[in-house]
Steps between C-alpha positions, in 0.01 A plus 500: 500500500546609153704336232712703265467421133705706261299664233567419141618796297430553138839568341346604172334801654738798513293676763615267782826530702708296252475751217771685304655649815557147626680407177721807539593387849592154369700646213675732745574211734636292213716791388621553856574126533703511178693802631564317825622192310730719289628674813554164671690372196708818493566463873604137451740609224636771730548246780682264261730778378562609860580143605744464210661831593540380859662178377732700273593727789570199722717343229686828454561532875622139518732552201632826645566327832681213329708740289580704811616190684710396199658848486578489870657155468707613200609819677595302809705255290671787318569675829649186654718444193623860506561474874713189448699676227557803725605280792738300279653816355534647850662182633747498208582867558550442873725200429707699249537791743591260783767331288647833389496636855656181633783519245558866577504433876750213455737727311464775759528251788830373360630855483369583849656185643835528321574864577496465880687167477770656282534792743529256788757283328675783331515323168265445205267197499315333214500646147697807604765269657535298178567818310761611758681162494535494126642851509777380738 
């Protein structure tokens, strides 16, 4: 059984495996690590901006919904008020027409009732009779 002992390397000698090419690989790795850190920081900034944009969009949607509900409520109230005004005006018009029609029918009913009665009796009745009596 053999035991493994790592060999000691002389770092001062440039002919071994840790020479200038090794330093270039370290410098390249450090540069790549710095680029990755910068990219990660840029990504984090992007994520923060994106999260804020999502929150703004959510607030805008909520506000739009609330304003829409308020507009619907206001329109409904306005519609109900206008409906009540229309119904009141219609009821007043119907009442006025009913009263006028009723008065007209009373006058015509008196005439329709008096004429046959006068023909039956052979003499004037009512207002026409008063006029005939005063003439006598």
